[in-house]
CSV table of N, CA and C in Angstrom, one decimal:
chain,number,residue,atom,x,y,z
A,24,MET,N,-6.7,-14.3,-7.7
A,24,MET,CA,-6.7,-15.0,-5.9
A,24,MET,C,-5.6,-14.2,-5.3
A,25,LYS,N,-5.9,-14.0,-3.9
A,25,LYS,CA,-4.5,-13.6,-3.3
A,25,LYS,C,-4.6,-14.8,-2.4
A,26,ILE,N,-2.9,-15.1,-2.3
A,26,ILE,CA,-2.9,-16.1,-1.2
A,26,ILE,C,-1.7,-15.6,-0.4
A,27,TYR,N,-1.9,-15.7,0.7
A,27,TYR,CA,-1.4,-15.5,1.9
A,27,TYR,C,-0.7,-16.6,2.6
A,28,LEU,N,0.4,-17.4,2.3
A,28,LEU,CA,1.1,-18.4,2.6
A,28,LEU,C,1.8,-17.9,4.1
A,29,ILE,N,1.6,-18.8,5.1
A,29,ILE,CA,2.3,-18.5,6.6
A,29,ILE,C,2.8,-19.9,6.8
A,30,ARG,N,4.1,-19.5,7.5
A,30,ARG,CA,4.8,-20.8,7.9
A,30,ARG,C,4.2,-20.7,9.5
A,31,HIS,N,4.1,-21.8,10.1
A,31,HIS,CA,3.6,-21.9,11.5
A,31,HIS,C,4.8,-21.6,12.4
A,32,GLY,N,4.3,-20.9,13.6
A,32,GLY,CA,5.3,-20.5,14.7
A,32,GLY,C,6.5,-21.4,15.2
A,33,GLN,N,7.1,-21.3,15.7
A,33,GLN,CA,8.3,-22.0,16.2
A,33,GLN,C,7.7,-23.2,17.1
A,34,VAL,N,8.3,-24.5,16.8
A,34,VAL,CA,8.5,-25.6,17.7
A,34,VAL,C,9.6,-25.9,18.0
A,35,ASN,N,9.8,-27.0,19.2
A,35,ASN,CA,11.1,-27.5,19.6
A,35,ASN,C,12.0,-28.0,18.6
A,36,HIS,N,11.5,-28.9,17.6
A,36,HIS,CA,12.6,-29.4,16.8
A,36,HIS,C,12.9,-28.3,15.7
A,37,ASN,N,12.6,-27.1,15.8
A,37,ASN,CA,13.2,-25.8,15.0
A,37,ASN,C,14.0,-25.4,15.9
A,38,LEU,N,13.9,-25.5,16.9
A,38,LEU,CA,14.7,-24.4,18.0
A,38,LEU,C,16.1,-25.3,18.2
A,39,TYR,N,16.0,-26.6,18.1
A,39,TYR,CA,17.2,-27.6,18.4
A,39,TYR,C,17.7,-28.1,17.2
A,40,GLY,N,17.0,-27.4,16.0
A,40,GLY,CA,18.0,-28.1,14.5
A,40,GLY,C,17.6,-29.8,14.5
A,41,ILE,N,16.6,-30.1,14.5
A,41,ILE,CA,16.3,-31.7,14.2
A,41,ILE,C,15.2,-32.1,13.4
A,42,TYR,N,15.5,-33.1,12.6
A,42,TYR,CA,14.5,-33.4,12.2
A,42,TYR,C,13.7,-34.4,13.0
A,43,CYS,N,12.2,-34.1,12.2
A,43,CYS,CA,11.0,-34.4,13.5
A,43,CYS,C,9.8,-34.9,12.6
A,44,ASN,N,9.6,-35.9,12.7
A,44,ASN,CA,7.9,-36.2,12.1
A,44,ASN,C,7.0,-36.5,13.1
A,45,GLN,N,7.2,-35.9,14.4
A,45,GLN,CA,6.4,-36.1,15.5
A,45,GLN,C,5.3,-34.9,15.2
A,46,ASP,N,3.9,-35.0,15.6
A,46,ASP,CA,3.2,-34.0,15.4
A,46,ASP,C,3.1,-33.1,16.9
A,47,GLU,N,4.0,-31.9,16.5
A,47,GLU,CA,4.7,-31.3,17.6
A,47,GLU,C,3.7,-30.0,18.0
A,48,ASP,N,3.3,-29.4,18.8
A,48,ASP,CA,2.7,-28.2,19.0
A,48,ASP,C,3.8,-27.3,19.0
A,49,LEU,N,3.2,-25.7,18.9
A,49,LEU,CA,4.1,-24.6,19.2
A,49,LEU,C,4.7,-24.4,20.3
A,50,ASN,N,5.8,-23.8,20.7
A,50,ASN,CA,6.5,-23.8,22.1
A,50,ASN,C,6.3,-22.3,22.4
A,51,GLU,N,6.6,-22.1,23.3
A,51,GLU,CA,6.1,-20.4,23.9
A,51,GLU,C,6.4,-19.3,23.0
A,52,THR,N,7.7,-19.4,22.3
A,52,THR,CA,8.1,-18.6,21.1
A,52,THR,C,7.3,-18.6,19.9
A,53,GLY,N,6.8,-20.0,19.6
A,53,GLY,CA,5.5,-19.9,18.4
A,53,GLY,C,4.7,-19.5,18.7
A,54,ILE,N,4.1,-19.5,19.9
A,54,ILE,CA,2.7,-18.6,20.4
A,54,ILE,C,2.7,-17.3,20.2
A,55,ARG,N,4.2,-16.5,20.8
A,55,ARG,CA,4.3,-15.4,20.7
A,55,ARG,C,4.6,-15.0,19.4
A,56,GLN,N,5.1,-15.6,18.1
A,56,GLN,CA,5.1,-15.3,16.8
A,56,GLN,C,3.8,-15.1,16.2
A,57,ALA,N,3.0,-16.2,16.6
A,57,ALA,CA,1.7,-16.5,16.1
A,57,ALA,C,0.7,-15.1,16.3
A,58,LEU,N,1.0,-14.7,17.5
A,58,LEU,CA,0.3,-13.3,18.3
A,58,LEU,C,0.6,-12.3,17.7
A,59,THR,N,2.3,-12.0,17.0
A,59,THR,CA,2.8,-11.0,16.7
A,59,THR,C,2.1,-11.1,15.0
A,60,LEU,N,2.3,-12.0,14.6
A,60,LEU,CA,2.0,-12.1,13.1
A,60,LEU,C,0.2,-11.9,13.2
A,61,LYS,N,-1.0,-12.4,14.0
A,61,LYS,CA,-2.1,-11.8,13.9
A,61,LYS,C,-2.0,-10.3,13.9
A,62,GLU,N,-1.5,-9.8,14.7
A,62,GLU,CA,-1.8,-8.3,14.9
A,62,GLU,C,-1.1,-7.5,13.4
A,63,ARG,N,-0.2,-8.6,12.9
A,63,ARG,CA,0.5,-7.8,11.4
A,63,ARG,C,-0.7,-8.2,10.4
A,64,ILE,N,-1.5,-8.9,10.6
A,64,ILE,CA,-2.5,-9.2,9.3
A,64,ILE,C,-3.8,-8.9,9.7
A,65,LYS,N,-4.0,-8.1,10.6
A,65,LYS,CA,-5.6,-8.0,11.1
A,65,LYS,C,-6.3,-7.3,10.2
A,66,ASP,N,-5.5,-6.8,9.2
A,66,ASP,CA,-6.4,-5.9,8.1
A,66,ASP,C,-6.7,-6.6,6.7
A,67,ILE,N,-6.1,-8.0,6.9
A,67,ILE,CA,-6.4,-8.7,5.4
A,67,ILE,C,-7.6,-9.3,5.5
A,68,ASN,N,-8.3,-9.2,4.4
A,68,ASN,CA,-9.9,-9.6,4.5
A,68,ASN,C,-9.7,-11.0,3.5
A,69,TYR,N,-9.9,-12.3,4.3
A,69,TYR,CA,-9.7,-13.4,3.8
A,69,TYR,C,-11.2,-14.2,3.7
A,70,ASP,N,-11.5,-15.1,3.1
A,70,ASP,CA,-12.5,-15.8,2.7
A,70,ASP,C,-12.4,-16.9,3.6
A,71,ILE,N,-11.3,-17.6,3.9
A,71,ILE,CA,-10.8,-19.1,4.6
A,71,ILE,C,-9.7,-19.1,4.9
A,72,ILE,N,-9.1,-20.0,5.6
A,72,ILE,CA,-8.1,-20.5,6.1
A,72,ILE,C,-7.7,-22.0,5.8
A,73,TYR,N,-7.0,-22.3,4.9
A,73,TYR,CA,-6.2,-23.7,4.8
A,73,TYR,C,-5.1,-24.1,5.4
A,74,SER,N,-5.1,-25.3,6.2
A,74,SER,CA,-3.8,-25.5,7.0
A,74,SER,C,-3.5,-26.9,6.9
A,75,SER,N,-2.2,-27.3,7.0
A,75,SER,CA,-2.0,-28.7,7.3
A,75,SER,C,-2.6,-29.1,8.3
A,76,PRO,N,-2.8,-30.4,8.3
A,76,PRO,CA,-3.4,-31.2,9.7
A,76,PRO,C,-2.5,-31.2,10.7
A,77,LEU,N,-1.1,-30.8,10.5
A,77,LEU,CA,-0.3,-31.2,11.8
A,77,LEU,C,-0.3,-29.6,12.8
A,78,ILE,N,-0.2,-30.5,14.3
A,78,ILE,CA,-0.6,-29.5,15.3
A,78,ILE,C,-0.2,-28.0,15.3
A,79,ARG,N,1.2,-27.8,14.9
A,79,ARG,CA,1.5,-26.7,14.9
A,79,ARG,C,1.1,-25.7,13.8
A,80,ALA,N,0.8,-26.1,12.6
A,80,ALA,CA,0.3,-25.1,11.6
A,80,ALA,C,-1.3,-25.0,11.8
A,81,ARG,N,-2.0,-26.0,12.3
A,81,ARG,CA,-3.6,-25.5,12.8
A,81,ARG,C,-3.7,-24.9,14.0
A,82,HIS,N,-2.7,-24.8,14.8
A,82,HIS,CA,-2.9,-23.8,16.2
A,82,HIS,C,-1.8,-22.5,15.8
A,83,THR,N,-1.4,-22.3,14.8
A,83,THR,CA,-1.0,-20.9,14.5
A,83,THR,C,-2.4,-20.4,13.4
A,84,ALA,N,-3.0,-21.1,12.8
A,84,ALA,CA,-4.1,-21.0,12.2
A,84,ALA,C,-5.0,-20.4,12.8
A,85,GLU,N,-5.4,-20.9,13.9
A,85,GLU,CA,-6.4,-20.5,14.8
A,85,GLU,C,-6.1,-19.3,15.6
A,86,ILE,N,-4.7,-19.3,15.9
A,86,ILE,CA,-4.3,-17.9,16.7
A,86,ILE,C,-4.7,-16.7,15.6
A,87,ILE,N,-3.9,-17.2,14.4
A,87,ILE,CA,-4.1,-15.7,13.7
A,87,ILE,C,-5.6,-15.1,13.1
A,88,ASN,N,-6.6,-16.3,13.4
A,88,ASN,CA,-7.9,-16.1,12.5
A,88,ASN,C,-8.5,-14.9,13.1
A,89,THR,N,-8.2,-13.9,12.7
A,89,THR,CA,-8.8,-12.5,13.5
A,89,THR,C,-10.1,-12.5,12.8
A,90,LYS,N,-10.8,-13.2,11.8
A,90,LYS,CA,-11.9,-12.7,11.2
A,90,LYS,C,-12.7,-13.8,11.5
A,91,GLN,N,-12.1,-15.1,12.3
A,91,GLN,CA,-13.2,-16.0,12.5
A,91,GLN,C,-14.1,-16.7,11.5
A,92,LYS,N,-13.0,-16.9,10.2
A,92,LYS,CA,-13.4,-17.6,9.2
A,92,LYS,C,-13.1,-19.5,9.5
A,93,GLN,N,-13.7,-19.9,8.9
A,93,GLN,CA,-13.7,-21.2,8.5
A,93,GLN,C,-12.4,-21.8,8.3
A,94,ILE,N,-11.7,-22.7,9.2
A,94,ILE,CA,-10.2,-23.6,8.8
A,94,ILE,C,-10.3,-24.7,8.3
A,95,ILE,N,-9.8,-25.2,7.1
A,95,ILE,CA,-10.1,-26.3,6.4
A,95,ILE,C,-8.7,-27.3,6.6
A,96,THR,N,-8.8,-28.1,6.9
A,96,THR,CA,-7.1,-29.1,7.1
A,96,THR,C,-7.3,-29.6,5.6
A,97,ASP,N,-5.8,-29.7,5.4
A,97,ASP,CA,-5.8,-30.4,3.9
A,97,ASP,C,-4.2,-31.0,4.3
A,98,ASN,N,-4.5,-32.3,3.9
A,98,ASN,CA,-3.0,-33.4,4.0
A,98,ASN,C,-2.3,-32.9,3.2
A,99,ARG,N,-2.4,-32.4,1.8
A,99,ARG,CA,-1.5,-32.0,0.8
A,99,ARG,C,-0.6,-30.9,1.3
A,100,LEU,N,-0.9,-30.1,2.4
A,100,LEU,CA,0.0,-29.1,2.9
A,100,LEU,C,0.8,-29.5,4.1
A,101,THR,N,0.8,-31.0,4.5
A,101,THR,CA,1.7,-31.6,5.4
A,101,THR,C,3.1,-31.3,5.0
A,102,GLU,N,3.8,-31.2,6.1
A,102,GLU,CA,5.4,-31.0,5.8
A,102,GLU,C,6.1,-32.2,5.1
A,103,ARG,N,7.1,-32.1,4.4
A,103,ARG,CA,7.8,-33.4,4.1
A,103,ARG,C,8.3,-34.1,4.9
A,104,ASN,N,7.9,-35.5,4.8
A,104,ASN,CA,8.2,-36.5,6.3
A,104,ASN,C,9.5,-36.8,5.9
A,105,PRO,N,10.6,-36.8,7.1
A,105,PRO,CA,12.1,-37.0,7.2
A,105,PRO,C,12.1,-38.4,7.5
A,106,GLY,N,11.0,-39.4,7.5
A,106,GLY,CA,11.1,-40.7,7.8
A,106,GLY,C,12.2,-41.1,8.9
A,107,SER,N,13.1,-42.0,8.5
A,107,SER,CA,14.2,-42.4,9.2
A,107,SER,C,15.0,-41.5,10.0
A,108,LEU,N,15.2,-40.3,9.3
A,108,LEU,CA,15.7,-39.0,9.8
A,108,LEU,C,15.1,-38.5,11.1
A,109,SER,N,14.1,-38.6,11.4
A,109,SER,CA,13.3,-38.0,12.3
A,109,SER,C,14.2,-38.5,13.6
A,110,GLY,N,14.3,-37.0,14.3
A,110,GLY,CA,15.2,-37.3,15.7
A,110,GLY,C,16.5,-36.9,15.5
A,111,GLN,N,17.3,-36.8,14.3
A,111,GLN,CA,18.8,-36.7,14.0
A,111,GLN,C,18.9,-35.3,13.6
A,112,PRO,N,20.1,-34.4,14.1
A,112,PRO,CA,20.4,-33.1,13.6
A,112,PRO,C,20.4,-33.1,12.2
A,113,LEU,N,19.7,-31.9,11.8
A,113,LEU,CA,19.7,-31.5,10.6
A,113,LEU,C,21.1,-31.5,10.0
A,114,LYS,N,22.3,-31.5,10.5
A,114,LYS,CA,23.2,-31.8,10.0
A,114,LYS,C,23.9,-33.1,9.4
A,115,VAL,N,23.0,-34.2,9.8
A,115,VAL,CA,23.5,-35.5,9.4
A,115,VAL,C,23.1,-35.7,7.8
A,116,THR,N,22.5,-34.7,7.1
A,116,THR,CA,22.4,-34.4,5.5
A,116,THR,C,23.2,-33.2,5.0
A,117,ASN,N,23.5,-33.4,3.7
A,117,ASN,CA,23.4,-32.2,3.3
A,117,ASN,C,22.4,-31.3,2.9
A,118,ARG,N,22.1,-30.1,3.3
A,118,ARG,CA,20.7,-29.8,3.5
A,118,ARG,C,20.6,-29.2,1.9
A,119,ASP,N,21.4,-28.9,1.1
A,119,ASP,CA,21.3,-28.2,0.0
A,119,ASP,C,21.0,-29.4,-0.9
A,120,GLU,N,21.6,-30.3,-0.7
A,120,GLU,CA,21.0,-31.7,-1.5
A,120,GLU,C,19.8,-32.2,-1.0
A,121,TYR,N,19.3,-32.2,0.4
A,121,TYR,CA,18.0,-32.4,0.6
A,121,TYR,C,16.8,-31.8,0.0
A,122,TRP,N,16.9,-30.5,-0.2
A,122,TRP,CA,16.0,-29.6,-0.5
A,122,TRP,C,16.6,-29.2,-2.4
A,123,ASN,N,17.4,-30.2,-2.8
A,123,ASN,CA,17.6,-30.0,-4.4
A,123,ASN,C,16.4,-30.8,-4.9
A,124,TYR,N,15.7,-30.1,-6.0
A,124,TYR,CA,15.0,-30.7,-6.9
A,124,TYR,C,15.7,-32.0,-7.5
A,125,TYR,N,16.6,-31.8,-7.9
A,125,TYR,CA,17.2,-32.2,-9.0
A,125,TYR,C,18.0,-33.9,-8.3
A,126,SER,N,18.4,-33.8,-7.1
A,126,SER,CA,19.4,-34.5,-6.5
A,126,SER,C,19.2,-35.9,-6.8
A,127,LYS,N,19.9,-36.8,-7.0
A,127,LYS,CA,19.6,-38.2,-6.9
A,127,LYS,C,19.9,-39.0,-5.8
A,128,ILE,N,20.1,-37.9,-4.6
A,128,ILE,CA,20.7,-38.7,-3.4
A,128,ILE,C,19.3,-38.7,-2.4
A,129,HIS,N,19.2,-39.9,-1.8
A,129,HIS,CA,17.8,-40.1,-0.9
A,129,HIS,C,18.4,-40.4,0.4
A,130,TYR,N,18.0,-39.9,1.4
A,130,TYR,CA,18.7,-39.6,2.6
A,130,TYR,C,17.2,-40.8,3.5
A,131,GLY,N,17.9,-41.8,4.1
A,131,GLY,CA,17.1,-42.9,4.5
A,131,GLY,C,15.5,-43.1,4.2
A,132,THR,N,14.6,-43.2,4.9
A,132,THR,CA,13.2,-43.4,4.2
A,132,THR,C,12.4,-42.0,3.9
A,133,SER,N,13.6,-40.8,3.8
A,133,SER,CA,12.7,-39.3,3.9
A,133,SER,C,12.0,-39.2,2.4
A,134,GLU,N,10.7,-38.7,2.7
A,134,GLU,CA,9.8,-38.4,1.4
A,134,GLU,C,10.6,-37.7,0.3
A,135,ARG,N,10.6,-38.3,-0.8
A,135,ARG,CA,11.1,-37.7,-1.9
A,135,ARG,C,10.6,-36.3,-2.2
A,136,ILE,N,11.7,-35.6,-2.7
A,136,ILE,CA,11.4,-33.9,-2.8
A,136,ILE,C,10.4,-33.8,-4.1
A,137,ILE,N,10.2,-34.4,-5.0
A,137,ILE,CA,9.2,-34.2,-6.3
A,137,ILE,C,8.2,-34.6,-6.2
A,138,PRO,N,7.6,-36.2,-5.6
A,138,PRO,CA,6.3,-36.3,-5.1
A,138,PRO,C,5.7,-35.3,-4.1
A,139,PHE,N,6.4,-34.8,-3.1
A,139,PHE,CA,6.1,-33.9,-2.3
A,139,PHE,C,5.8,-32.6,-2.8
A,140,PHE,N,6.5,-32.3,-3.8
A,140,PHE,CA,6.2,-31.0,-4.5
A,140,PHE,C,4.9,-31.1,-5.3
A,141,ASN,N,4.7,-32.0,-6.0
A,141,ASN,CA,3.6,-32.5,-6.5
A,141,ASN,C,2.4,-32.8,-5.6
A,142,LYS,N,2.4,-33.0,-4.6
A,142,LYS,CA,1.1,-32.9,-3.9
A,142,LYS,C,0.3,-31.4,-3.4
A,143,VAL,N,1.7,-30.8,-3.4
A,143,VAL,CA,1.6,-29.2,-2.6
A,143,VAL,C,0.9,-28.4,-4.0
A,144,PHE,N,1.7,-28.6,-5.2
A,144,PHE,CA,1.4,-28.0,-6.6
A,144,PHE,C,0.0,-28.6,-6.7
A,145,ASP,N,-0.5,-29.6,-6.3
A,145,ASP,CA,-2.2,-30.0,-6.7
A,145,ASP,C,-2.8,-29.3,-5.8
A,146,PHE,N,-2.5,-29.2,-4.7
A,146,PHE,CA,-3.3,-28.5,-3.6
A,146,PHE,C,-3.8,-27.0,-4.2
A,147,ILE,N,-2.3,-26.4,-4.9
A,147,ILE,CA,-2.5,-25.1,-5.4
A,147,ILE,C,-3.4,-25.0,-6.6
A,148,ASN,N,-3.1,-25.9,-7.3
A,148,ASN,CA,-4.2,-26.0,-8.4
A,148,ASN,C,-5.6,-26.0,-8.2
A,149,SER,N,-5.8,-26.8,-7.1
A,149,SER,CA,-7.2,-27.1,-6.5
A,149,SER,C,-7.7,-25.8,-6.2
A,150,LEU,N,-7.1,-24.9,-5.8
A,150,LEU,CA,-7.5,-23.5,-5.6
A,150,LEU,C,-8.1,-22.5,-6.4
A,151,LYS,N,-7.9,-22.9,-7.8
A,151,LYS,CA,-8.6,-22.0,-8.9
A,151,LYS,C,-10.1,-22.4,-9.0
A,152,SER,N,-10.6,-23.5,-8.5
A,152,SER,CA,-12.0,-23.7,-8.9
A,152,SER,C,-13.0,-23.5,-7.6
A,153,THR,N,-12.1,-22.4,-6.8
A,153,THR,CA,-12.7,-22.3,-5.2
A,153,THR,C,-13.7,-21.1,-5.3
A,154,GLY,N,-13.2,-20.3,-6.0
A,154,GLY,CA,-13.9,-19.1,-6.1
A,154,GLY,C,-13.7,-17.7,-5.0
A,155,TYR,N,-12.6,-18.2,-4.1
A,155,TYR,CA,-12.3,-17.4,-3.1
A,155,TYR,C,-11.4,-16.4,-4.2
A,156,SER,N,-11.7,-15.1,-3.1
A,156,SER,CA,-10.6,-13.9,-3.7
A,156,SER,C,-9.1,-13.8,-3.0
A,157,THR,N,-9.6,-14.0,-1.5
A,157,THR,CA,-8.3,-14.2,-0.6
A,157,THR,C,-8.2,-15.2,0.2
A,158,VAL,N,-7.2,-16.0,0.2
A,158,VAL,CA,-7.0,-17.4,1.2
A,158,VAL,C,-5.9,-17.3,2.2
A,159,LEU,N,-5.7,-17.8,3.3
A,159,LEU,CA,-4.7,-17.8,4.1
A,159,LEU,C,-4.1,-19.0,4.3
A,160,VAL,N,-3.1,-19.3,3.9
A,160,VAL,CA,-2.4,-20.8,4.1
A,160,VAL,C,-1.4,-21.1,5.0
A,161,ALA,N,-1.9,-21.8,6.0
A,161,ALA,CA,-0.9,-22.4,7.1
A,161,ALA,C,-0.4,-23.5,6.7
A,162,GLY,N,1.2,-23.4,6.7
A,162,GLY,CA,1.8,-24.5,6.3
A,162,GLY,C,3.4,-24.5,7.1
A,163,HIS,N,4.5,-25.2,6.3
A,163,HIS,CA,5.5,-25.7,6.7
A,163,HIS,C,6.7,-25.0,6.0
A,164,SER,N,7.7,-25.1,6.2
A,164,SER,CA,9.0,-24.4,5.5
A,164,SER,C,9.1,-25.6,4.2
A,165,GLY,N,9.0,-26.6,3.9
A,165,GLY,CA,9.0,-27.3,2.7
A,165,GLY,C,7.8,-27.0,2.0
A,166,VAL,N,6.6,-26.8,2.6
A,166,VAL,CA,5.5,-26.3,1.8
A,166,VAL,C,5.8,-25.1,1.2
A,167,SER,N,6.2,-24.0,1.7
A,167,SER,CA,6.6,-22.7,1.1
A,167,SER,C,7.7,-22.9,0.2
A,168,LYS,N,8.7,-23.8,0.1
A,168,LYS,CA,9.7,-24.3,-0.8
A,168,LYS,C,8.9,-24.4,-2.2
A,169,ALA,N,8.0,-25.3,-2.1
A,169,ALA,CA,7.1,-25.7,-3.0
A,169,ALA,C,6.2,-24.6,-3.6
A,170,PHE,N,5.8,-23.7,-2.6
A,170,PHE,CA,5.1,-22.7,-3.4
A,170,PHE,C,5.7,-21.6,-4.0
A,171,TYR,N,7.4,-21.4,-3.5
A,171,TYR,CA,8.2,-20.6,-4.4
A,171,TYR,C,8.4,-21.6,-5.6
A,172,ALA,N,8.6,-22.6,-5.7
A,172,ALA,CA,9.0,-23.4,-7.3
A,172,ALA,C,7.8,-23.2,-7.9
A,173,TYR,N,6.5,-23.4,-7.6
A,173,TYR,CA,5.2,-23.3,-8.1
A,173,TYR,C,4.9,-22.1,-8.9
A,174,PHE,N,5.5,-20.9,-8.1
A,174,PHE,CA,5.1,-19.7,-8.4
A,174,PHE,C,6.3,-18.8,-9.1
A,175,ASN,N,7.3,-19.4,-8.9
A,175,ASN,CA,8.5,-18.8,-9.7
A,175,ASN,C,9.5,-19.8,-10.4
A,176,GLY,N,9.2,-20.9,-10.6
A,176,GLY,CA,9.8,-22.2,-11.2
A,176,GLY,C,10.9,-22.7,-10.6
A,177,ILE,N,11.3,-24.0,-10.9
A,177,ILE,CA,12.4,-24.6,-10.3
A,177,ILE,C,13.7,-23.6,-10.9
A,178,PRO,N,14.7,-23.3,-9.7
A,178,PRO,CA,15.6,-23.0,-9.8
A,178,PRO,C,16.5,-23.9,-11.2
A,179,LYS,N,17.6,-23.2,-12.1
A,179,LYS,CA,18.1,-24.2,-12.7
A,179,LYS,C,19.0,-25.0,-12.4
A,180,ASP,N,19.6,-24.8,-10.8
A,180,ASP,CA,20.6,-25.8,-10.3
A,180,ASP,C,19.6,-26.8,-9.2
A,181,GLY,N,18.1,-26.2,-9.1
A,181,GLY,CA,17.2,-27.3,-8.6
A,181,GLY,C,17.5,-26.9,-6.9
A,182,ARG,N,18.3,-26.0,-6.8
A,182,ARG,CA,18.3,-25.5,-5.1
A,182,ARG,C,17.3,-24.7,-4.4
A,183,LEU,N,16.5,-25.2,-3.4
A,183,LEU,CA,15.7,-24.5,-2.8
A,183,LEU,C,15.6,-24.4,-1.4
A,184,LEU,N,16.8,-24.7,-0.7
A,184,LEU,CA,17.0,-24.6,0.6
A,184,LEU,C,16.5,-23.1,1.4
A,185,ASP,N,17.0,-22.1,0.4
A,185,ASP,CA,16.8,-21.1,1.1
A,185,ASP,C,15.7,-20.1,0.8
A,186,LYS,N,14.7,-21.0,0.1
A,186,LYS,CA,13.6,-20.3,-1.0
A,186,LYS,C,12.5,-20.5,0.4
A,187,GLY,N,12.5,-21.2,1.5
A,187,GLY,CA,11.5,-21.2,2.6
A,187,GLY,C,11.4,-20.1,3.5
A,188,LEU,N,10.0,-20.1,4.1
A,188,LEU,CA,10.1,-19.3,5.0
A,188,LEU,C,10.2,-19.4,6.4
A,189,LYS,N,10.4,-18.4,7.0
A,189,LYS,CA,10.9,-18.3,8.5
A,189,LYS,C,9.6,-18.9,9.2
A,190,ASN,N,9.8,-19.1,10.7
A,190,ASN,CA,8.6,-19.5,11.5
A,190,ASN,C,7.8,-18.1,11.4
A,191,CYS,N,6.5,-18.1,11.3
A,191,CYS,CA,5.4,-17.1,11.1
A,191,CYS,C,5.7,-15.8,10.3
A,192,GLU,N,6.7,-16.4,9.3
A,192,GLU,CA,7.2,-15.3,8.1
A,192,GLU,C,5.6,-15.4,7.3
A,193,ILE,N,5.2,-14.3,6.3
A,193,ILE,CA,4.1,-14.4,5.3
A,193,ILE,C,4.6,-13.8,4.2
A,194,LYS,N,3.9,-14.7,3.1
A,194,LYS,CA,4.4,-14.4,1.3
A,194,LYS,C,3.0,-14.6,0.7
A,195,GLU,N,3.0,-13.2,-0.1
A,195,GLU,CA,1.8,-13.2,-0.8
A,195,GLU,C,1.9,-13.6,-1.9
A,196,TYR,N,1.3,-14.3,-2.7
A,196,TYR,CA,1.1,-14.8,-4.1
A,196,TYR,C,-0.4,-14.3,-4.7
A,197,HIS,N,-0.1,-14.9,-5.9
A,197,HIS,CA,-1.4,-14.1,-6.8
A,197,HIS,C,-1.5,-15.5,-8.0
A,198,LEU,N,-2.8,-15.9,-8.0
A,198,LEU,CA,-3.1,-17.0,-8.5
A,198,LEU,C,-4.2,-16.7,-9.6
């Protein structure tokens, strides 16, 4: 099975570099990014789109759905919840530690990385029984870090900060 993982287009909290657990829609740049991606992927023959239930991912999925296939939302694709970090600048944390699989540091009430990754891994494992040959997955930066770890393993140092996709970037995986 081919999986095309897509990170949603830009939202304001991406632009301003803040943690956010609000269900925020794409900004104008994010819509343009999704339209550009739509043109780039128009020749991919996919069976279905899975999306995070968050507005930014669903909106991206709707824009890029050139084949007008079914879009199924799955809570396991929701971004890692920053909890009490929401509304604060990213720099209030050591980002390498925040995205270190082995870190013992826990920032506020943010979702812990291992349970977060495990729910994404569970989603990926569930695809094995679907019978689809090609799927698009609209997710988030954190989800893309979990996909990286699933298909490439956890780096020895546990650092995953630089393993995520940029807004409307696409990565192909084979399951």
